PDB file of C-alpha atoms in Angstrom:
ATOM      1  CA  UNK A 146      96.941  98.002 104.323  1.00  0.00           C
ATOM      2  CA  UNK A 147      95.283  97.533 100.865  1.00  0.00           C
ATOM      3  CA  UNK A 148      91.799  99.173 100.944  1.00  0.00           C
ATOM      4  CA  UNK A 149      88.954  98.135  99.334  1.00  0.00           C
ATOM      5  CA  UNK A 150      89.250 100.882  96.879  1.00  0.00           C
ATOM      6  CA  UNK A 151      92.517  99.574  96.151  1.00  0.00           C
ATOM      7  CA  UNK A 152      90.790  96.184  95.773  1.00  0.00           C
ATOM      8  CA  UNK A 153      88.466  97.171  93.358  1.00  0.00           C
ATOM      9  CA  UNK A 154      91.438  98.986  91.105  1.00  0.00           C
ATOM     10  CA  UNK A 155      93.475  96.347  90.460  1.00  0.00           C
ATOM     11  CA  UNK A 156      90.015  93.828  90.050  1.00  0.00           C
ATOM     12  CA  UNK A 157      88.629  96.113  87.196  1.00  0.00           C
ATOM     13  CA  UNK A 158      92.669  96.223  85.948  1.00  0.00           C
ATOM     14  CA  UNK A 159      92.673  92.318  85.417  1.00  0.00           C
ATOM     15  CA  UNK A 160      89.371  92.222  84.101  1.00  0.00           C
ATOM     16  CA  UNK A 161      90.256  92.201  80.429  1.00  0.00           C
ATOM     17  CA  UNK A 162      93.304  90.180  80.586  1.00  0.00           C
ATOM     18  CA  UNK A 163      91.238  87.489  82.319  1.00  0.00           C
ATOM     19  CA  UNK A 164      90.370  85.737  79.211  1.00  0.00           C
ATOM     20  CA  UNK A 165      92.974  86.041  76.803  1.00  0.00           C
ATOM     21  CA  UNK A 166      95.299  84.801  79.781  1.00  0.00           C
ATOM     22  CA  UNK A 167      93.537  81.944  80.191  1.00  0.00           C
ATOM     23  CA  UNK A 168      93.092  81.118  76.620  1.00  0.00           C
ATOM     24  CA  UNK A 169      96.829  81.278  76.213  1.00  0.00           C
ATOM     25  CA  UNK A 170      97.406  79.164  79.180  1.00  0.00           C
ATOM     26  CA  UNK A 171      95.299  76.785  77.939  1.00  0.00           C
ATOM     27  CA  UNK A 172      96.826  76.557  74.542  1.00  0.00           C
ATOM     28  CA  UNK A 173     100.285  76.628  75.645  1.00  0.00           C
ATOM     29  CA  UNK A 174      99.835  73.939  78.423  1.00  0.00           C
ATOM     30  CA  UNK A 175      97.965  71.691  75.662  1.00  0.00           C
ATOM     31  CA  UNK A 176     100.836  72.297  73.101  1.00  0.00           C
ATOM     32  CA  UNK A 177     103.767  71.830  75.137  1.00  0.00           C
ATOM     33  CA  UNK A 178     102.325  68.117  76.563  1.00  0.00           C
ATOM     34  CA  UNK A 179     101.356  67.006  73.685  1.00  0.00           C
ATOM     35  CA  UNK A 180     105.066  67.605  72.123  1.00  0.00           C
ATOM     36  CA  UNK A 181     106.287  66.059  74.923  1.00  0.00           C
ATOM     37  CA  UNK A 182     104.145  63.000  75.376  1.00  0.00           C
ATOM     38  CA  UNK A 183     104.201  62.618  71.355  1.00  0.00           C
ATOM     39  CA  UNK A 184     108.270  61.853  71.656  1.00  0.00           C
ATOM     40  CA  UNK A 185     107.796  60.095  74.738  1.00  0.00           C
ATOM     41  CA  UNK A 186     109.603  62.723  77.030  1.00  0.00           C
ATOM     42  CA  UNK A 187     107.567  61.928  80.012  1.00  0.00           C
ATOM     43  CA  UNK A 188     108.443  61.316  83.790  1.00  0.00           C
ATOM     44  CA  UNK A 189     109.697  64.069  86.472  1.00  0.00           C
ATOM     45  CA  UNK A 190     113.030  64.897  84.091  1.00  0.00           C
ATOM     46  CA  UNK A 191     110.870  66.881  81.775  1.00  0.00           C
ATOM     47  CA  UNK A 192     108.498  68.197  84.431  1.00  0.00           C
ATOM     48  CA  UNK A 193     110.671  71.574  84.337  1.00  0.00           C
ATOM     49  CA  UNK A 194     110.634  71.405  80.216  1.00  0.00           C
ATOM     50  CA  UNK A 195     107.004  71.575  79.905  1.00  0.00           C
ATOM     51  CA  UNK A 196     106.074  74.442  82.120  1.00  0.00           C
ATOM     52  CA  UNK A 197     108.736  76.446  80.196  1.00  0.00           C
ATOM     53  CA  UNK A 198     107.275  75.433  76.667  1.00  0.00           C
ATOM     54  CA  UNK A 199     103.799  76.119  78.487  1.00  0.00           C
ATOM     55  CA  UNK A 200     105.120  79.558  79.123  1.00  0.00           C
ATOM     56  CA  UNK A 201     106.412  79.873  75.591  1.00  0.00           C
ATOM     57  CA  UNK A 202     103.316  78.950  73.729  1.00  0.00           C
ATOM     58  CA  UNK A 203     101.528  81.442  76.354  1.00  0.00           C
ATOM     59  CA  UNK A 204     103.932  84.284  75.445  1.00  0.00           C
ATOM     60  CA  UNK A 205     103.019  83.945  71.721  1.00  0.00           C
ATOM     61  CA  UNK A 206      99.533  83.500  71.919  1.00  0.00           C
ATOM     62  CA  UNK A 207      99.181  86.719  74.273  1.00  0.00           C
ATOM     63  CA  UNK A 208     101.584  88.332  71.233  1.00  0.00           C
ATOM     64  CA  UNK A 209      99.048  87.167  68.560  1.00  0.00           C
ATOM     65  CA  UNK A 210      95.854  88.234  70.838  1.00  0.00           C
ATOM     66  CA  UNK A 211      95.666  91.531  69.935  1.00  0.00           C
ATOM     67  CA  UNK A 212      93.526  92.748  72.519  1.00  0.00           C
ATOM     68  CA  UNK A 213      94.615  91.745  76.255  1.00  0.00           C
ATOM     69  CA  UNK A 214      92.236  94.142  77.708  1.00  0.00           C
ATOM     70  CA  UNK A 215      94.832  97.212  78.405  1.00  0.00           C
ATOM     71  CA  UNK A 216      97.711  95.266  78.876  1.00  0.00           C
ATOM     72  CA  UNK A 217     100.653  94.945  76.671  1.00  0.00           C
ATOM     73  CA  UNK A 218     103.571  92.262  76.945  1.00  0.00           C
ATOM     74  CA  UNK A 219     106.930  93.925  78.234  1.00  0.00           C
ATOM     75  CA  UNK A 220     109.692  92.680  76.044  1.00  0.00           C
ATOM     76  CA  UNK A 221     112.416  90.310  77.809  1.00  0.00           C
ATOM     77  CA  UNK A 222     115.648  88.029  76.622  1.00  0.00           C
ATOM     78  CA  UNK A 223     114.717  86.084  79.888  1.00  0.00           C
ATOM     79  CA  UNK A 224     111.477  84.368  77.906  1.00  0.00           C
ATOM     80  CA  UNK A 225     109.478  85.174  80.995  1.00  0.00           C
ATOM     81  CA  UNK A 226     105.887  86.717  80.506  1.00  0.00           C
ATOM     82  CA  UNK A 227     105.601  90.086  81.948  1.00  0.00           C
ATOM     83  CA  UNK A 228     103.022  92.600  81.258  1.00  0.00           C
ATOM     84  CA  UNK A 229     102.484  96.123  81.334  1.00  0.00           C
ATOM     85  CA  UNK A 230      99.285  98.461  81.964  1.00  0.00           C
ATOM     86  CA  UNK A 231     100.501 102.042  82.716  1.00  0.00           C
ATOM     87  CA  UNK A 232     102.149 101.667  85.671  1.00  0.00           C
ATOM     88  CA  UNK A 233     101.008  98.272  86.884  1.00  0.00           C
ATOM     89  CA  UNK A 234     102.655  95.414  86.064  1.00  0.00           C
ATOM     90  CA  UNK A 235     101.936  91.588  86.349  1.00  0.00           C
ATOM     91  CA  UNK A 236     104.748  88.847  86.147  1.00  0.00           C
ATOM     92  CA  UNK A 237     102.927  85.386  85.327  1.00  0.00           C
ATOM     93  CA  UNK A 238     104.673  82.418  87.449  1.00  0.00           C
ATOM     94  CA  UNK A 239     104.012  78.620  87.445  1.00  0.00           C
ATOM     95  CA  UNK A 240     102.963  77.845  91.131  1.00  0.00           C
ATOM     96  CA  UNK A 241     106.134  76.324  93.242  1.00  0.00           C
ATOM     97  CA  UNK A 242     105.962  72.753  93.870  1.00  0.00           C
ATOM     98  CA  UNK A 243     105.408  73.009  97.943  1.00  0.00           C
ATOM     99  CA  UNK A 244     104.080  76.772  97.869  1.00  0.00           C
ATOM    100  CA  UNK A 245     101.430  78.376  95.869  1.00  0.00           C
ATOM    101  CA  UNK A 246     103.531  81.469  95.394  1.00  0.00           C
ATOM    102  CA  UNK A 247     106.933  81.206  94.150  1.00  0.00           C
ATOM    103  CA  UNK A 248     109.451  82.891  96.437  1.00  0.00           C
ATOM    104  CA  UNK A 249     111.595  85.151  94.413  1.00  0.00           C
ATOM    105  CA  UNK A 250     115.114  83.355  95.372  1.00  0.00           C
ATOM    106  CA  UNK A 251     118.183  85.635  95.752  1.00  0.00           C
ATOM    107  CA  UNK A 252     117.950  87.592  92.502  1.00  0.00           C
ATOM    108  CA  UNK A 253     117.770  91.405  93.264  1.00  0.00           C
ATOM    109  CA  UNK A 254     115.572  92.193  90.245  1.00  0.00           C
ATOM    110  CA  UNK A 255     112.784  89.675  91.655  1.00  0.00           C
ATOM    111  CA  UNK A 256     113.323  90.718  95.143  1.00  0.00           C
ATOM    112  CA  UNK A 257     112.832  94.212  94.532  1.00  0.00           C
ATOM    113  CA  UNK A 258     109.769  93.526  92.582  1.00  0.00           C
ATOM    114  CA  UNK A 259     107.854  91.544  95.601  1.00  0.00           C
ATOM    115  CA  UNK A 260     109.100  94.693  97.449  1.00  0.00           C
ATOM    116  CA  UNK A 261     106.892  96.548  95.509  1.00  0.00           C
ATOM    117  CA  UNK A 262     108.803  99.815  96.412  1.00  0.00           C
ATOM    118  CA  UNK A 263     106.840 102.176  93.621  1.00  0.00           C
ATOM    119  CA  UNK A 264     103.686 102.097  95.593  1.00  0.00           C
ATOM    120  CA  UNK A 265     104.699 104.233  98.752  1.00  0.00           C
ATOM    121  CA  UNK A 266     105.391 106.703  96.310  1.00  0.00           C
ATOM    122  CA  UNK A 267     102.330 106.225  93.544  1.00  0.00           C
ATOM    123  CA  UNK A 268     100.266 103.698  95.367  1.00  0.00           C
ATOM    124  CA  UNK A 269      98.049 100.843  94.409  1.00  0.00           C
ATOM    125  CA  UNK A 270      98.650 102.209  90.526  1.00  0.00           C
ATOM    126  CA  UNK A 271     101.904 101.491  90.701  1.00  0.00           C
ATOM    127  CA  UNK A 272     101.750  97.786  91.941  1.00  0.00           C
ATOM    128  CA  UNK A 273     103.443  94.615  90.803  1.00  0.00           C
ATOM    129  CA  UNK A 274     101.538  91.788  90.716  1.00  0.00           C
ATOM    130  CA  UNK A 275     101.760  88.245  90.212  1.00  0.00           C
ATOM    131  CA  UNK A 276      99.319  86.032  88.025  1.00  0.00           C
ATOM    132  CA  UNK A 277     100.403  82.092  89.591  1.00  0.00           C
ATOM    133  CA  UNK A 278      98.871  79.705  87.440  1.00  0.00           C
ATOM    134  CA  UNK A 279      98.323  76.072  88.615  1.00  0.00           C
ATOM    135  CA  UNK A 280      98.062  72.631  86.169  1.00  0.00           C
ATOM    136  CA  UNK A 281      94.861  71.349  86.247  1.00  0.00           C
ATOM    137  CA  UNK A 282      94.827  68.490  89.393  1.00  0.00           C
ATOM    138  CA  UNK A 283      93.325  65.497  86.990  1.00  0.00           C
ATOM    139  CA  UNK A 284      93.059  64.771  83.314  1.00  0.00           C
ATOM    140  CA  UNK A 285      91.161  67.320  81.422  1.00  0.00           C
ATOM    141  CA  UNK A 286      90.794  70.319  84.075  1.00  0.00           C
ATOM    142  CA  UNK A 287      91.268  73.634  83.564  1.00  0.00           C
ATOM    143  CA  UNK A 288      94.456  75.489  84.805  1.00  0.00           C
ATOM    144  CA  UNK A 289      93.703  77.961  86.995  1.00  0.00           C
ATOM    145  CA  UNK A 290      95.134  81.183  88.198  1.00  0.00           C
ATOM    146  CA  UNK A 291      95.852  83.538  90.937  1.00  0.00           C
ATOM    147  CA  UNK A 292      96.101  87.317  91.325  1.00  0.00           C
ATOM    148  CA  UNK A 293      98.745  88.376  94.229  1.00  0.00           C
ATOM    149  CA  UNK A 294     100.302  91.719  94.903  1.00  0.00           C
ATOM    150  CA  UNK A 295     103.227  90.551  97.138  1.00  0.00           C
ATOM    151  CA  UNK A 296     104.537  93.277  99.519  1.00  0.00           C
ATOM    152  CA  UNK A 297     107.864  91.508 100.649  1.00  0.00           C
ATOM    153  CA  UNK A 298     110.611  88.863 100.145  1.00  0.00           C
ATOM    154  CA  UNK A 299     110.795  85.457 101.892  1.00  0.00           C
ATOM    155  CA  UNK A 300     112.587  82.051 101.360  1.00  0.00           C
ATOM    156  CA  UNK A 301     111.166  79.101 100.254  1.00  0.00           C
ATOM    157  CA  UNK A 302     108.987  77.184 102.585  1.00  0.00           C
ATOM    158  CA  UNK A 303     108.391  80.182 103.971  1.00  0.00           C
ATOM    159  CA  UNK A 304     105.138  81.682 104.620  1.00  0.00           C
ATOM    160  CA  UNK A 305     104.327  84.167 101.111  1.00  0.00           C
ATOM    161  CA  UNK A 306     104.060  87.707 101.980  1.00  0.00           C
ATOM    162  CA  UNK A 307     101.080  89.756 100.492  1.00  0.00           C
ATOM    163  CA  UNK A 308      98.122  91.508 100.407  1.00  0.00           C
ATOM    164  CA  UNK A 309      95.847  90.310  98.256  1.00  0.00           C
ATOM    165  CA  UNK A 310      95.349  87.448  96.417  1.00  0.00           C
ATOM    166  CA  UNK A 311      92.107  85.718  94.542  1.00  0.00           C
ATOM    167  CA  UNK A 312      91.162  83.572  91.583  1.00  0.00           C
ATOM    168  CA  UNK A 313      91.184  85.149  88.425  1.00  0.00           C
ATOM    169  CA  UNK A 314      87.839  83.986  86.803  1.00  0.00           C
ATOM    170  CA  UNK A 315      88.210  83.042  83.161  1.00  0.00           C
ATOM    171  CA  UNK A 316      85.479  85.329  81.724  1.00  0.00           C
ATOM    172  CA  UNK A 317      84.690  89.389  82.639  1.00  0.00           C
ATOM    173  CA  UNK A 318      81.123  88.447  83.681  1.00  0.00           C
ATOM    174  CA  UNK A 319      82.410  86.470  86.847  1.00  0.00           C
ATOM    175  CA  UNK A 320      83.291  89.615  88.155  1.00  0.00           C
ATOM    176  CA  UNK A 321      80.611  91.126  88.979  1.00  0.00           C
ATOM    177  CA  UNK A 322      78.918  91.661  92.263  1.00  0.00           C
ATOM    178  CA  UNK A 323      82.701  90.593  94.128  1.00  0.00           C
ATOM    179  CA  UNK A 324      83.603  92.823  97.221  1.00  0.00           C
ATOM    180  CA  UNK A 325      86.575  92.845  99.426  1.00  0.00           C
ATOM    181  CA  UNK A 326      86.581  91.674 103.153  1.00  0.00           C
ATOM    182  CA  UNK A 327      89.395  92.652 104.597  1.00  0.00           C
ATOM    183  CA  UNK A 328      90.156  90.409 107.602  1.00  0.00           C
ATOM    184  CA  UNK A 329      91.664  91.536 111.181  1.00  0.00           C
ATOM    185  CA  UNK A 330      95.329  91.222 110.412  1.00  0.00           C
ATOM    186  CA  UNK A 331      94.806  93.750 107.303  1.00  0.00           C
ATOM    187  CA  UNK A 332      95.353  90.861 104.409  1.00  0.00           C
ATOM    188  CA  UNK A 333      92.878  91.111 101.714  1.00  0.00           C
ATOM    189  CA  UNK A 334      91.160  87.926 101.782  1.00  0.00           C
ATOM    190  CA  UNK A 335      89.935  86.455  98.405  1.00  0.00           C
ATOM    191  CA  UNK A 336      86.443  88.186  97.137  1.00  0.00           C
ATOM    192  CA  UNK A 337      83.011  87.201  98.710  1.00  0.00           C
ATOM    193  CA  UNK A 338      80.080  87.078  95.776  1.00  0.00           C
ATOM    194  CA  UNK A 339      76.670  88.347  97.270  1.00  0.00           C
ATOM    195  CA  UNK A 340      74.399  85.939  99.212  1.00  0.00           C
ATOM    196  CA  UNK A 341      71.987  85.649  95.717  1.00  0.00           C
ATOM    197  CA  UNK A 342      75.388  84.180  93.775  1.00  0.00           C
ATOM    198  CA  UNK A 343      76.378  82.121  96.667  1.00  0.00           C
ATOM    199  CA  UNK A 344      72.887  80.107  96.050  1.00  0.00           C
ATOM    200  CA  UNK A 345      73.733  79.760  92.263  1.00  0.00           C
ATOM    201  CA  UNK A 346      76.683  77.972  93.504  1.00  0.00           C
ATOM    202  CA  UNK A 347      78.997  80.088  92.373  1.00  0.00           C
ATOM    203  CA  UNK A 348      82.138  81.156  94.535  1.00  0.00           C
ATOM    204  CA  UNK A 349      85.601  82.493  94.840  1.00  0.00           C
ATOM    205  CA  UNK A 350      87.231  79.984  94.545  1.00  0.00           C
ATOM    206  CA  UNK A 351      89.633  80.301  97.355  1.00  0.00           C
TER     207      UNK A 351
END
């Protein structure tokens, strides 16, 4: 079971790529459509073509940044986005199109990273994490994105294994005054802001 403690290491690990990830989300997703609306490659054919030039965009401007809070980019042939701080790492995924967190399909490589097999040795500082962002739901929202540490494999349309997973705010000044509330089953549910927040309107976003 993921403690609080363990809660509040990988929070204050995330902090400072919370902006720059978003930024370069932001960028790439606005890039990519825009190429492919401008040459009038629209309709569920290119659906796959944009989240991959999203991603590509994303890679370069988190390459350009500079400072990603701690965090480095890992290099890969695959053009996926993976990043490194000491010995956690964090693979960014576009959500799946029925499940909020991808299933990692029959490839041993992603398998054994859900596994997560480093942290019964290390623990929580050796985790692999997830960062699953989502297209905004209408015209001119904001993509948003979630932090999961899986702890197993499962198929698609399965139920997602892990133990922790919550909104990633977009700025380092969000974070403050969260707390982990672990519920009865041992799953880390997303972070509760204190009662003064909550009447600012403010929330987790769950």
């Amino acid at each position: 079971m993921l403690t609080p403690e363990d809660g509040a290491f990988i929070t204050l690990a995330v902090e400072g790529l919370a902006a720059p990830l978003h930024a370069g989300l932001d960028q790439g997703y606005t890039n990519a459509h825009r190429h492919y609306d401008e040459h009038e490659m629209t309709g569920q054919g290119y659906t796959k073509g944009r989240t991959d030039l999203t991603r590509d965009h994303t890679r370069k401007h988190l390459d350009k940044a500079g400072d990603l809070g701690g965090w480095e980019l890992v290099d890969g042939k695959s053009g996926r986005i993976l990043l490194r701080n000491q010995m956690l790492t964090i693979r960014v995924l576009h959500a799946a199109p029925f499940d909020l967190v991808p299933a990692p399909g029959r490839n041993k490589a992603r398998i054994s990273y859900y596994s997560n097999p480093a942290t019964d040795l290390f623990g929580v500082q050796a985790s692999n994490l997830l960062a699953v962002w989502l297209s905004p739901e209408e015209e001119g929202g904001q993509i948003s994105v979630r932090i999961v540490r899986p702890i197993g494999a499962w198929k698609p349309g399965r139920p997602a294994q892990f133990d922790l997973d919550f909104e990633l705010p977009r700025d380092t000044e969000s974070f403050a005054g969260w707390e982990f509330i672990p519920d009865d089953n041992g799953i880390m549910l997303p972070f509760e802001f204190d009662e003064d927040q909550r009447e600012e309107g403010e929330s987790s976003g769950a």
